[in-house]
Short mmCIF file of C-alpha atoms in Angstrom, two decimals:
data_model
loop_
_atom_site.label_atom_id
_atom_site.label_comp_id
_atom_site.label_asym_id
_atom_site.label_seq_id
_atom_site.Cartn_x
_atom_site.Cartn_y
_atom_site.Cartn_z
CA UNK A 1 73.52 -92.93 84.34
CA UNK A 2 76.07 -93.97 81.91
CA UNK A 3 77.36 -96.92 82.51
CA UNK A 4 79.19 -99.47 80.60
CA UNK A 5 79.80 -103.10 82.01
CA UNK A 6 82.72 -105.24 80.69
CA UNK A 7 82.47 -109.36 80.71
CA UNK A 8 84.32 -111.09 82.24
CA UNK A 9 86.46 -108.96 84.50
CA UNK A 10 89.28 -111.35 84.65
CA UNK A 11 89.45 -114.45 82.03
CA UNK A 12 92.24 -116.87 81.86
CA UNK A 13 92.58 -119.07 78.77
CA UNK A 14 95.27 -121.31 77.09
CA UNK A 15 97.52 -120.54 74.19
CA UNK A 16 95.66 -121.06 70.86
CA UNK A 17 92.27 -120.65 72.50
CA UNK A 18 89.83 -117.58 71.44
CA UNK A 19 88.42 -115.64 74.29
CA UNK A 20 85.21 -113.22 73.32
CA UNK A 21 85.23 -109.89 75.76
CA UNK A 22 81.72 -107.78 75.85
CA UNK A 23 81.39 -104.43 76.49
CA UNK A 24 77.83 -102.89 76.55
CA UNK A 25 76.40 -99.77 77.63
CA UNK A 26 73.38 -99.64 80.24
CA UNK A 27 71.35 -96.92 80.34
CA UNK A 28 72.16 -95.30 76.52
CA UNK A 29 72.36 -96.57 73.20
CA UNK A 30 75.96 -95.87 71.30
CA UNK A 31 76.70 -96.15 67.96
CA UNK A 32 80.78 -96.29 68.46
CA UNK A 33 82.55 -98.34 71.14
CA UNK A 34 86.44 -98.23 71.52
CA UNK A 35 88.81 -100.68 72.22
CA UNK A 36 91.84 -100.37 74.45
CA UNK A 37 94.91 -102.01 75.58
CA UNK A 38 96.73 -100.87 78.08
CA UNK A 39 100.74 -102.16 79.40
CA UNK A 40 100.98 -102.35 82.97
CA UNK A 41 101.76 -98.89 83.97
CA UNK A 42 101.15 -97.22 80.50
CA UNK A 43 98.60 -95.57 79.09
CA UNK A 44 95.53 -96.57 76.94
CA UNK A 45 96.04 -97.82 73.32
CA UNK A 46 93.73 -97.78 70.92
CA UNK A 47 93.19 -100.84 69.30
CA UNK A 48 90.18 -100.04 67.31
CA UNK A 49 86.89 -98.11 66.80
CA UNK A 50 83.60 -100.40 66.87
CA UNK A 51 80.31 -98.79 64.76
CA UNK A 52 77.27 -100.67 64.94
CA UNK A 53 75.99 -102.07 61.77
CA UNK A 54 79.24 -102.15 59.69
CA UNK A 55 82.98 -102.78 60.37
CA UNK A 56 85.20 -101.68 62.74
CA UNK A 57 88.53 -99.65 61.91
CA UNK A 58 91.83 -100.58 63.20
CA UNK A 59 94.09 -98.54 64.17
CA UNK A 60 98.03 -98.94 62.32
CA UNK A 61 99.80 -102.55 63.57
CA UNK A 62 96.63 -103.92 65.36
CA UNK A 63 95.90 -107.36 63.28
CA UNK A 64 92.23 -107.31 62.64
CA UNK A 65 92.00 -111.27 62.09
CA UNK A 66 93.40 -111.78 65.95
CA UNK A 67 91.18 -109.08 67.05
CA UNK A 68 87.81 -109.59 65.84
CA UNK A 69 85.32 -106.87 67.02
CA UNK A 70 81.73 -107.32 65.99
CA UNK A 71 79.25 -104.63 67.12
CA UNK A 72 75.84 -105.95 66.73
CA UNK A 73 73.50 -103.40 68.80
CA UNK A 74 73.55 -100.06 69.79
CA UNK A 75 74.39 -101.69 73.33
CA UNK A 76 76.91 -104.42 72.74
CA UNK A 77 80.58 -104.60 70.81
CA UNK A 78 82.61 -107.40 71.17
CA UNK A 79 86.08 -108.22 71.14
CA UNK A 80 87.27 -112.00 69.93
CA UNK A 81 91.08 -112.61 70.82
CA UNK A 82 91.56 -115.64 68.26
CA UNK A 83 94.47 -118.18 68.77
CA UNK A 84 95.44 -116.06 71.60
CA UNK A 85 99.30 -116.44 72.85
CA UNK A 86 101.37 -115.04 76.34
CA UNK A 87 101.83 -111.72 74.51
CA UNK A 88 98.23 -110.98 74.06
CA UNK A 89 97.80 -111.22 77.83
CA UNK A 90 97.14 -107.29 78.93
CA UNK A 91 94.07 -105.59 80.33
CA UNK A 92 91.57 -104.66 77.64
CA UNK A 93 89.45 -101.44 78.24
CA UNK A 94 85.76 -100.45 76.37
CA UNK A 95 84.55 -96.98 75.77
CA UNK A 96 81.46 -96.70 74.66
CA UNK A 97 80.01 -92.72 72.82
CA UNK A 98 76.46 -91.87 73.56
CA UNK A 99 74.33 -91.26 70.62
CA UNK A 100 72.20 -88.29 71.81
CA UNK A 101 73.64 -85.25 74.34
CA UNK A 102 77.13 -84.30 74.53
CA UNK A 103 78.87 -87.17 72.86
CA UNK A 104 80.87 -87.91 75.70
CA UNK A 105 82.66 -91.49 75.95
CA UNK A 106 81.81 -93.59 79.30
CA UNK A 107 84.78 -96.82 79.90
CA UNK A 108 83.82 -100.06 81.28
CA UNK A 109 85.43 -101.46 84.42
CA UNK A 110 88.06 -103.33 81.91
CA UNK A 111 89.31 -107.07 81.51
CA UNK A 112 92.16 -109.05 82.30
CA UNK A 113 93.02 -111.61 79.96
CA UNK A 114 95.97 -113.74 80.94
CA UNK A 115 96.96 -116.76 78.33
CA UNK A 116 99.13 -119.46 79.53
CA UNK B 1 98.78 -86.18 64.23
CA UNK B 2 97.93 -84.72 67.32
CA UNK B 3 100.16 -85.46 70.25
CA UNK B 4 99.55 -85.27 74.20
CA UNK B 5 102.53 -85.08 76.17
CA UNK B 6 102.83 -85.10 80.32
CA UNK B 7 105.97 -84.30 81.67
CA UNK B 8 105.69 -85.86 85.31
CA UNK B 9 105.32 -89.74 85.43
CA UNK B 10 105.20 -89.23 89.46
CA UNK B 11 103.70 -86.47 91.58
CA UNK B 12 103.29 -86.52 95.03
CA UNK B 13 101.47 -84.09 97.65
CA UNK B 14 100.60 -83.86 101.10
CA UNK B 15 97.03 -84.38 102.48
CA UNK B 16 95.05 -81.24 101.84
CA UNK B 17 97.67 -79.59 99.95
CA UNK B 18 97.35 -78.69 96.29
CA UNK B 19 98.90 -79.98 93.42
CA UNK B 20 98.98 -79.08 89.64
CA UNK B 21 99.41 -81.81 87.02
CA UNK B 22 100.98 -80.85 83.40
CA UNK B 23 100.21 -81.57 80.07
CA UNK B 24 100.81 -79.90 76.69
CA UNK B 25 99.69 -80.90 72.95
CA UNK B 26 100.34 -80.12 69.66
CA UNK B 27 97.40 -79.60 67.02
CA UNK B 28 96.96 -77.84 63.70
CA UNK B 29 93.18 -77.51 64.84
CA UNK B 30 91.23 -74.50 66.53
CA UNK B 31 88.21 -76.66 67.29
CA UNK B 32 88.80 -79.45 69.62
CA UNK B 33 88.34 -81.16 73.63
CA UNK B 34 90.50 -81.56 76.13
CA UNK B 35 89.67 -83.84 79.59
CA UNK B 36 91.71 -85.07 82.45
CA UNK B 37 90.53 -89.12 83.49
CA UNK B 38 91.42 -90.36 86.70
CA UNK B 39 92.13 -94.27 86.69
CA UNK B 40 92.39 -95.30 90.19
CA UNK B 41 93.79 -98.66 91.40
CA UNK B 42 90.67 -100.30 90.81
CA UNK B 43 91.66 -99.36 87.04
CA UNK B 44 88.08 -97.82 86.00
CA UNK B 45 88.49 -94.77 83.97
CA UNK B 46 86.73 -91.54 85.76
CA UNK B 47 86.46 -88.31 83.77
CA UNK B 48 87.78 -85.22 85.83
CA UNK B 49 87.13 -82.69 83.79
CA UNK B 50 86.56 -81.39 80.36
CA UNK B 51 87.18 -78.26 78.65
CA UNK B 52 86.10 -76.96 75.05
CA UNK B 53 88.69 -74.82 72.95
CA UNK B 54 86.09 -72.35 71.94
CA UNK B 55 85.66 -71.15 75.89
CA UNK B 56 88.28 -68.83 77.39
CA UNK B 57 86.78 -69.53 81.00
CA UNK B 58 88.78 -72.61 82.53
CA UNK B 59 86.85 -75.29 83.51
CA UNK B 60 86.19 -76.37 87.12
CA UNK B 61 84.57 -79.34 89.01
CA UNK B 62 84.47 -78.72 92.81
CA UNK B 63 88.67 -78.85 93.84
CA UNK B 64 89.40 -79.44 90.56
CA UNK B 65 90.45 -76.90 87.84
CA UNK B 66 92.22 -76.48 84.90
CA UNK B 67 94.57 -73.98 83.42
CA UNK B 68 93.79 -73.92 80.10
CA UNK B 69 96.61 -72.12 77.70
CA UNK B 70 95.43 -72.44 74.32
CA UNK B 71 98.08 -70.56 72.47
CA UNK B 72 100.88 -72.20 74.50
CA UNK B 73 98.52 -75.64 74.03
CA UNK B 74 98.64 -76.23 77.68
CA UNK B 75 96.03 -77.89 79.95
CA UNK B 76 97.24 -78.33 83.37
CA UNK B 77 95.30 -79.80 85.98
CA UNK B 78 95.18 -78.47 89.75
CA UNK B 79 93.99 -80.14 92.82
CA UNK B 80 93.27 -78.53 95.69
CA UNK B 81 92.74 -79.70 99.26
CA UNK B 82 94.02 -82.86 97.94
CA UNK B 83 92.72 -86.28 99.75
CA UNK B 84 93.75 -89.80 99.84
CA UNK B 85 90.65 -90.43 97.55
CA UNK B 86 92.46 -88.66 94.74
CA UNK B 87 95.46 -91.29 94.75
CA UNK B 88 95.30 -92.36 91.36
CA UNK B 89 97.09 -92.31 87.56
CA UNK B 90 95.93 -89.63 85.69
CA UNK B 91 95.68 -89.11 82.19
CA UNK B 92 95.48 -86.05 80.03
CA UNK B 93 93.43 -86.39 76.61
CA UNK B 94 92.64 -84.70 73.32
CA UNK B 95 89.69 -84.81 70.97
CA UNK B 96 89.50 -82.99 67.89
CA UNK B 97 86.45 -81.07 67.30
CA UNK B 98 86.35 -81.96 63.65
CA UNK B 99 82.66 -83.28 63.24
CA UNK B 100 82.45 -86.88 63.86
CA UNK B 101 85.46 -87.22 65.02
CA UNK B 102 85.54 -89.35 68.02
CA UNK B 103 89.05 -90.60 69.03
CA UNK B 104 90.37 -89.70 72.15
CA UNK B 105 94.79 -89.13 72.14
CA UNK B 106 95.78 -90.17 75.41
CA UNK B 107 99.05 -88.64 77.13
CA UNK B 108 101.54 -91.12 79.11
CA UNK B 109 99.68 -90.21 82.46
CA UNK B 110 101.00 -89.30 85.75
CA UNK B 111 101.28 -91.16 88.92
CA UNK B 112 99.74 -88.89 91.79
CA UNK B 113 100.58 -89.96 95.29
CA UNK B 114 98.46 -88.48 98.39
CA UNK B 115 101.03 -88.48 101.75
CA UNK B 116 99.31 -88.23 104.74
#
């Protein structure tokens, strides 16, 4: 159980394109997702914190109009890259928090967006 | 803010030897998580282990345990009989216990190598 898919794994898209990123969980239902970014050989940033039914929060110097997140279900937050550019390339990791039991936060397989 | 720091950006160990990973973090709090993730190459996020502040016993998962120091706020990790299937980064992470809190403070990780 617990298990949270990420689509697509890889994408590769063109500077000033938008690329959409989904992140759903399985086999529970939770009410916050998280967004990540992680540098090659760093460790996971938060971007921002996804609650389904009203608007996400951003964490300090993350622009929330080039990273739209929309969560719509209790299975499904996405993550819009508008107008993206070379910089935004990165891989982009989704948590998801069960609802019921222990809380506990499950990641998806992540994505890696390269823009050229 | 709550911090997470680890020391080590590289370990590495022989096959079937053990190996303890550090961390230490600063909190004003008495009521928070703490959890070791293992992101192999394959880049999916595993949780190792987890371990409440409230419970003096440190936490184990088969040849995995943790030393859990809360008034020196120190949660190292130890591996025993280590195998090539541990080969991985590995990140230490806090979680304040605050109700509905939900953000996870990840530490700069560490780089285990298995030798065999």
């Amino acid at each position: 159980g617990a298990v949270v898919s990420q689509h697509p794994s890889r994408v590769i898209c063109k500077s000033g394109t938008s690329v959409k990123i989904e992140c759903r969980s399985l086999d529970f239902q939770a009410t916050t997702m998280f967004w990540y970014r992680q540098f090659p050989k760093k460790s996971l940033m938060l971007m921002a914190t996804s609650n389904e039914g009203s608007k996400a929060t951003y964490e300090q110097g993350v622009e929330k109009d080039k990273f739209l997140i929309n969560h719509a279900s209790l299975t499904l937050s996405t993550l819009t890259v508008t107008s993206a550019h070379p910089e935004d390339s990165s891989f982009y990791i989704c948590s998801a928090r069960e609802t019921a039991g222990v809380n506990e936060q499950y990641f998806g397989p992540g994505t890696r967006l390269t823009v050229t | 803010a709550q911090t997470v720091t680890q020391s080590q950006p590289e370990m590495s160990v022989q096959e079937a030897e053990t190996v303890t990973l550090s961390c230490t973090y600063d909190t004003s709090e008495s009521d928070y998580y703490l959890f070791w993730y293992k992101q192999p190459p394959s880049r999916q996020m595993i949780l190792v282990i987890r371990q409440e502040a409230y419970k003096q016993q440190n936490a184990t998962e088969n040849r995995f345990s943790v030393n859990f120091q809360k008034a020196a706020k120190s949660f190292s990790l130890k591996i025993s009989d280590s195998q090539l299937g541990d080969a991985a980064m590995y990140f230490c992470a806090y979680r304040s216990g605050v109700q509905g809190a939900q953000k996870l403070v990840f530490g700069q990780g560490t780089r285990l190598t298995i030798n065999p």
